[in-house]
Amino acid sequence: MDGPNLVRRVAAAVLAVAVFGALSTLTPARGQVKPVARAEPAAPKPKPKPVPPPKPPPPDCARLRCVALTFDDGPAASTAELLDTLAARKVRATFFIVGENAAKHPDLVRREHEGGHEIADHSYTHADLGRASEKKITDELTRTQEAIRRASGVVPVLLRPPYGSTSERLKKITRRMGLAQVLWTVDPLDWEHRDTAYVERRVLKAVRPGYIVLMHDIHPTSVKAVPKIIDRLAAEGYVFVTVSELFGGRPAPGEEYVQRNSGDPQGLP
Ligand SMILES: [Zn+2]
């Protein structure tokens, strides 16, 4: 066998093996044949959803001394200092936002969200929703939800009606819009008493496990009361949670929440 002949034969053998190999990959083994709909175009692949970083489980407020700090009427210039205070102490709170302020300070709304706080609805113009018409209520709530969504990407599930003023009509609309109503158990009247020491005293005296504390981040005197309130309550074993966490997840739309009853596993009102 001369050289070129050998090369040709080897080449032919290699080719045969290659062709056989290629054919065998095209021919599925018995039992592996899957029916294929030939006429239909392939469905577009769903876009992969961004995976959020894993969150630690929320505190179990049926066992712990939970308290929810809530701040109304902002955001305003003083909100930035409050966010620093909360971040330094790793405390999360709930902000009931006035829609027109969200439109003025979208950066602060975004910071609230990025800080892990809960963002909630407090009407667009701080309106008395309990006395408002259906059209007015819907307008106030829809505009606020939209302003908050635009600023932070979040659509709130909680509403605090300004002045705590509610009605059957508001209840129906909030149920339809997926909003639970949140009132409060501790009110230091900080809008009236622009006095840091007074606000500290009033809050610290009144807090019990499961309570919701109402303050206003638009008042610098209230913002300055927060460090001492947090430090004292933390020393007493309190755990700071958002309002939704206080009630064990997502509060029921249309329902009214004032405080968590101790030992209540579901956190129903
Ligand atoms: Zn208010």
GROMACS .gro file of C-alpha atoms and ligand atoms in nm:
model
  270
    1MET     CA    1   0.000   0.000   0.000
    2ASP     CA    2   0.158   0.321  -0.109
    3GLY     CA    3   0.146   0.641   0.092
    4PRO     CA    4  -0.122   0.841  -0.098
    5ASN     CA    5  -0.355   0.539  -0.103
    6LEU     CA    6  -0.326   0.498   0.270
    7VAL     CA    7  -0.400   0.864   0.322
    8ARG     CA    8  -0.713   0.836   0.102
    9ARG     CA    9  -0.839   0.531   0.288
   10VAL     CA   10  -0.781   0.685   0.627
   11ALA     CA   11  -0.953   1.001   0.508
   12ALA     CA   12  -1.252   0.797   0.382
   13ALA     CA   13  -1.272   0.610   0.712
   14VAL     CA   14  -1.262   0.935   0.909
   15LEU     CA   15  -1.532   1.080   0.685
   16ALA     CA   16  -1.752   0.772   0.731
   17VAL     CA   17  -1.720   0.790   1.108
   18ALA     CA   18  -1.795   1.163   1.101
   19VAL     CA   19  -2.105   1.117   0.883
   20PHE     CA   20  -2.231   0.828   1.095
   21GLY     CA   21  -2.176   1.031   1.410
   22ALA     CA   22  -2.362   1.331   1.269
   23LEU     CA   23  -2.655   1.115   1.154
   24SER     CA   24  -2.678   0.938   1.488
   25THR     CA   25  -2.717   1.273   1.668
   26LEU     CA   26  -3.003   1.359   1.431
   27THR     CA   27  -3.185   1.033   1.496
   28PRO     CA   28  -3.336   1.024   1.845
   29ALA     CA   29  -3.331   0.695   2.026
   30ARG     CA   30  -3.660   0.511   2.066
   31GLY     CA   31  -3.883   0.659   2.329
   32GLN     CA   32  -3.722   1.004   2.309
   33VAL     CA   33  -3.929   1.132   2.017
   34LYS     CA   34  -4.131   1.435   2.116
   35PRO     CA   35  -4.420   1.558   1.905
   36VAL     CA   36  -4.340   1.894   1.751
   37ALA     CA   37  -4.604   2.136   1.624
   38ARG     CA   38  -4.449   2.220   1.292
   39ALA     CA   39  -4.686   2.481   1.157
   40GLU     CA   40  -4.672   2.708   1.461
   41PRO     CA   41  -4.396   2.962   1.501
   42ALA     CA   42  -4.188   2.929   1.813
   43ALA     CA   43  -4.332   3.126   2.105
   44PRO     CA   44  -4.117   3.424   2.203
   45LYS     CA   45  -3.907   3.346   2.506
   46PRO     CA   46  -4.028   3.526   2.819
   47LYS     CA   47  -3.778   3.785   2.935
   48PRO     CA   48  -3.597   3.670   3.247
   49LYS     CA   49  -3.728   3.862   3.548
   50PRO     CA   50  -3.470   4.040   3.761
   51VAL     CA   51  -3.416   3.838   4.076
   52PRO     CA   52  -3.444   4.056   4.387
   53PRO     CA   53  -3.184   3.994   4.656
   54PRO     CA   54  -3.313   3.755   4.923
   55LYS     CA   55  -3.484   3.942   5.207
   56PRO     CA   56  -3.446   3.829   5.565
   57PRO     CA   57  -3.778   3.701   5.703
   58PRO     CA   58  -3.984   3.974   5.873
   59PRO     CA   59  -3.989   3.980   6.253
   60ASP     CA   60  -4.258   3.763   6.413
   61CYS     CA   61  -4.474   4.025   6.582
   62ALA     CA   62  -4.687   3.756   6.750
   63ARG     CA   63  -4.388   3.696   6.979
   64LEU     CA   64  -4.175   4.011   6.967
   65ARG     CA   65  -4.232   4.360   7.105
   66CYS     CA   66  -4.300   4.521   6.768
   67VAL     CA   67  -4.371   4.888   6.713
   68ALA     CA   68  -4.433   5.073   6.385
   69LEU     CA   69  -4.300   5.427   6.353
   70THR     CA   70  -4.497   5.619   6.091
   71PHE     CA   71  -4.432   5.962   5.942
   72ASP     CA   72  -4.697   6.166   5.766
   73ASP     CA   73  -4.728   6.458   5.524
   74GLY     CA   74  -4.380   6.448   5.365
   75PRO     CA   75  -4.151   6.427   5.202
   76ALA     CA   76  -3.995   6.764   5.285
   77ALA     CA   77  -3.643   6.899   5.337
   78SER     CA   78  -3.632   6.759   5.694
   79THR     CA   79  -3.704   6.406   5.566
   80ALA     CA   80  -3.339   6.370   5.457
   81GLU     CA   81  -3.213   6.402   5.817
   82LEU     CA   82  -3.473   6.149   5.934
   83LEU     CA   83  -3.358   5.901   5.669
   84ASP     CA   84  -2.999   5.940   5.793
   85THR     CA   85  -3.112   5.877   6.152
   86LEU     CA   86  -3.307   5.565   6.053
   87ALA     CA   87  -3.023   5.431   5.836
   88ALA     CA   88  -2.764   5.482   6.111
   89ARG     CA   89  -2.980   5.274   6.348
   90LYS     CA   90  -3.094   5.020   6.084
   91VAL     CA   91  -3.455   5.103   6.164
   92ARG     CA   92  -3.733   5.085   5.907
   93ALA     CA   93  -4.043   5.300   5.922
   94THR     CA   94  -4.353   5.374   5.717
   95PHE     CA   95  -4.402   5.700   5.530
   96PHE     CA   96  -4.754   5.822   5.454
   97ILE     CA   97  -4.685   6.053   5.165
   98VAL     CA   98  -4.880   6.349   5.037
   99GLY     CA   99  -4.892   6.313   4.658
  100GLU     CA  100  -4.805   6.672   4.576
  101ASN     CA  101  -4.496   6.646   4.797
  102ALA     CA  102  -4.395   6.325   4.621
  103ALA     CA  103  -4.416   6.515   4.292
  104LYS     CA  104  -4.195   6.792   4.441
  105HIS     CA  105  -3.937   6.558   4.601
  106PRO     CA  106  -3.925   6.235   4.399
  107ASP     CA  107  -3.562   6.187   4.505
  108LEU     CA  108  -3.664   6.163   4.871
  109VAL     CA  109  -3.943   5.916   4.792
  110ARG     CA  110  -3.687   5.705   4.609
  111ARG     CA  111  -3.448   5.727   4.906
  112GLU     CA  112  -3.726   5.614   5.140
  113HIS     CA  113  -3.789   5.312   4.923
  114GLU     CA  114  -3.419   5.230   4.883
  115GLY     CA  115  -3.379   5.253   5.260
  116GLY     CA  116  -3.622   4.962   5.299
  117HIS     CA  117  -3.906   5.175   5.436
  118GLU     CA  118  -4.270   5.122   5.348
  119ILE     CA  119  -4.422   5.394   5.133
  120ALA     CA  120  -4.791   5.462   5.170
  121ASP     CA  121  -5.065   5.696   5.047
  122HIS     CA  122  -5.186   6.003   5.240
  123SER     CA  123  -5.393   6.163   4.959
  124TYR     CA  124  -5.270   6.414   4.701
  125THR     CA  125  -5.361   6.745   4.869
  126HIS     CA  126  -5.408   6.629   5.231
  127ALA     CA  127  -5.782   6.624   5.170
  128ASP     CA  128  -6.056   6.531   5.416
  129LEU     CA  129  -6.145   6.206   5.240
  130GLY     CA  130  -6.418   6.114   5.490
  131ARG     CA  131  -6.628   6.403   5.362
  132ALA     CA  132  -6.525   6.384   4.997
  133SER     CA  133  -6.729   6.264   4.698
  134GLU     CA  134  -6.646   5.943   4.517
  135LYS     CA  135  -6.490   6.137   4.230
  136LYS     CA  136  -6.275   6.348   4.465
  137ILE     CA  137  -6.158   6.042   4.663
  138THR     CA  138  -6.071   5.848   4.349
  139ASP     CA  139  -5.884   6.146   4.206
  140GLU     CA  140  -5.685   6.208   4.529
  141LEU     CA  141  -5.585   5.844   4.564
  142THR     CA  142  -5.512   5.771   4.199
  143ARG     CA  143  -5.289   6.077   4.159
  144THR     CA  144  -5.093   5.993   4.474
  145GLN     CA  145  -5.044   5.629   4.379
  146GLU     CA  146  -4.919   5.745   4.041
  147ALA     CA  147  -4.681   6.011   4.182
  148ILE     CA  148  -4.530   5.754   4.420
  149ARG     CA  149  -4.502   5.491   4.147
  150ARG     CA  150  -4.328   5.739   3.920
  151ALA     CA  151  -4.079   5.837   4.191
  152SER     CA  152  -4.000   5.494   4.334
  153GLY     CA  153  -4.158   5.222   4.119
  154VAL     CA  154  -4.372   5.122   4.418
  155VAL     CA  155  -4.752   5.114   4.426
  156PRO     CA  156  -4.864   5.158   4.789
  157VAL     CA  157  -5.104   4.914   4.958
  158LEU     CA  158  -5.175   5.135   5.261
  159LEU     CA  159  -5.368   5.459   5.300
  160ARG     CA  160  -5.382   5.683   5.601
  161PRO     CA  161  -5.678   5.913   5.551
  162PRO     CA  162  -5.576   6.268   5.658
  163TYR     CA  163  -5.718   6.363   6.003
  164GLY     CA  164  -5.816   5.996   6.040
  165SER     CA  165  -6.132   6.100   5.857
  166THR     CA  166  -6.295   5.801   5.691
  167SER     CA  167  -6.638   5.688   5.565
  168GLU     CA  168  -6.821   5.387   5.422
  169ARG     CA  169  -6.766   5.537   5.078
  170LEU     CA  170  -6.390   5.558   5.138
  171LYS     CA  171  -6.389   5.201   5.267
  172LYS     CA  172  -6.551   5.079   4.945
  173ILE     CA  173  -6.313   5.271   4.721
  174THR     CA  174  -6.003   5.163   4.913
  175ARG     CA  175  -6.115   4.801   4.892
  176ARG     CA  176  -6.152   4.837   4.517
  177MET     CA  177  -5.811   5.005   4.487
  178GLY     CA  178  -5.633   4.746   4.704
  179LEU     CA  179  -5.560   4.986   4.991
  180ALA     CA  180  -5.589   4.905   5.362
  181GLN     CA  181  -5.664   5.200   5.592
  182VAL     CA  182  -5.414   5.264   5.870
  183LEU     CA  183  -5.481   5.484   6.171
  184TRP     CA  184  -5.261   5.502   6.483
  185THR     CA  185  -5.240   5.437   6.858
  186VAL     CA  186  -4.980   5.694   6.969
  187ASP     CA  187  -5.019   6.060   6.875
  188PRO     CA  188  -4.783   6.306   7.043
  189LEU     CA  189  -4.957   6.598   6.865
  190ASP     CA  190  -4.617   6.694   6.725
  191TRP     CA  191  -4.772   6.929   6.469
  192GLU     CA  192  -4.905   7.137   6.757
  193HIS     CA  193  -4.612   7.100   6.997
  194ARG     CA  194  -4.302   7.189   6.800
  195ASP     CA  195  -4.092   7.078   7.093
  196THR     CA  196  -3.847   6.789   7.062
  197ALA     CA  197  -3.836   6.698   7.433
  198TYR     CA  198  -4.217   6.703   7.451
  199VAL     CA  199  -4.252   6.469   7.152
  200GLU     CA  200  -3.992   6.229   7.294
  201ARG     CA  201  -4.170   6.218   7.631
  202ARG     CA  202  -4.518   6.172   7.487
  203VAL     CA  203  -4.414   5.888   7.256
  204LEU     CA  204  -4.200   5.703   7.510
  205LYS     CA  205  -4.474   5.719   7.772
  206ALA     CA  206  -4.747   5.586   7.540
  207VAL     CA  207  -4.580   5.308   7.337
  208ARG     CA  208  -4.684   4.946   7.398
  209PRO     CA  209  -4.609   4.635   7.188
  210GLY     CA  210  -4.815   4.631   6.867
  211TYR     CA  211  -4.871   5.005   6.860
  212ILE     CA  212  -4.850   5.246   6.567
  213VAL     CA  213  -4.678   5.579   6.639
  214LEU     CA  214  -4.782   5.886   6.437
  215MET     CA  215  -4.530   6.167   6.376
  216HIS     CA  216  -4.466   6.419   6.098
  217ASP     CA  217  -4.135   6.430   5.914
  218ILE     CA  218  -4.218   6.777   5.783
  219HIS     CA  219  -4.140   6.919   6.130
  220PRO     CA  220  -3.766   6.936   6.216
  221THR     CA  221  -3.855   6.929   6.587
  222SER     CA  222  -4.014   6.586   6.538
  223VAL     CA  223  -3.724   6.456   6.330
  224LYS     CA  224  -3.487   6.555   6.612
  225ALA     CA  225  -3.696   6.350   6.859
  226VAL     CA  226  -3.649   6.026   6.666
  227PRO     CA  227  -3.293   5.927   6.776
  228LYS     CA  228  -3.383   5.924   7.146
  229ILE     CA  229  -3.718   5.752   7.081
  230ILE     CA  230  -3.545   5.474   6.889
  231ASP     CA  231  -3.257   5.433   7.133
  232ARG     CA  232  -3.483   5.415   7.439
  233LEU     CA  233  -3.733   5.176   7.280
  234ALA     CA  234  -3.455   4.954   7.144
  235ALA     CA  235  -3.308   4.935   7.497
  236GLU     CA  236  -3.652   4.818   7.616
  237GLY     CA  237  -3.643   4.535   7.362
  238TYR     CA  238  -3.868   4.686   7.096
  239VAL     CA  239  -3.832   4.578   6.734
  240PHE     CA  240  -3.912   4.837   6.467
  241VAL     CA  241  -4.127   4.712   6.180
  242THR     CA  242  -4.320   4.858   5.890
  243VAL     CA  243  -4.698   4.872   5.918
  244SER     CA  244  -4.746   4.581   5.675
  245GLU     CA  245  -4.499   4.372   5.876
  246LEU     CA  246  -4.680   4.460   6.199
  247PHE     CA  247  -4.989   4.293   6.055
  248GLY     CA  248  -4.802   3.989   5.928
  249GLY     CA  249  -4.768   4.070   5.559
  250ARG     CA  250  -5.025   4.246   5.349
  251PRO     CA  251  -5.314   4.405   5.540
  252ALA     CA  252  -5.659   4.348   5.385
  253PRO     CA  253  -5.781   4.616   5.141
  254GLY     CA  254  -6.068   4.827   5.273
  255GLU     CA  255  -6.008   4.720   5.636
  256GLU     CA  256  -5.906   4.965   5.904
  257TYR     CA  257  -5.599   4.899   6.120
  258VAL     CA  258  -5.524   5.081   6.443
  259GLN     CA  259  -5.287   4.852   6.632
  260ARG     CA  260  -5.186   4.492   6.649
  261ASN     CA  261  -5.349   4.300   6.931
  262SER     CA  262  -5.084   4.112   7.122
  263GLY     CA  263  -5.060   3.743   7.040
  264ASP     CA  264  -5.283   3.781   6.736
  265PRO     CA  265  -5.121   3.548   6.481
  266GLN     CA  266  -5.292   3.699   6.178
  267GLY     CA  267  -5.278   4.057   6.292
  268LEU     CA  268  -5.636   4.120   6.189
  269PRO     CA  269  -5.795   4.441   6.309
  270ZN      ZN  270  -5.149   6.430   5.755
   0.00000   0.00000   0.00000
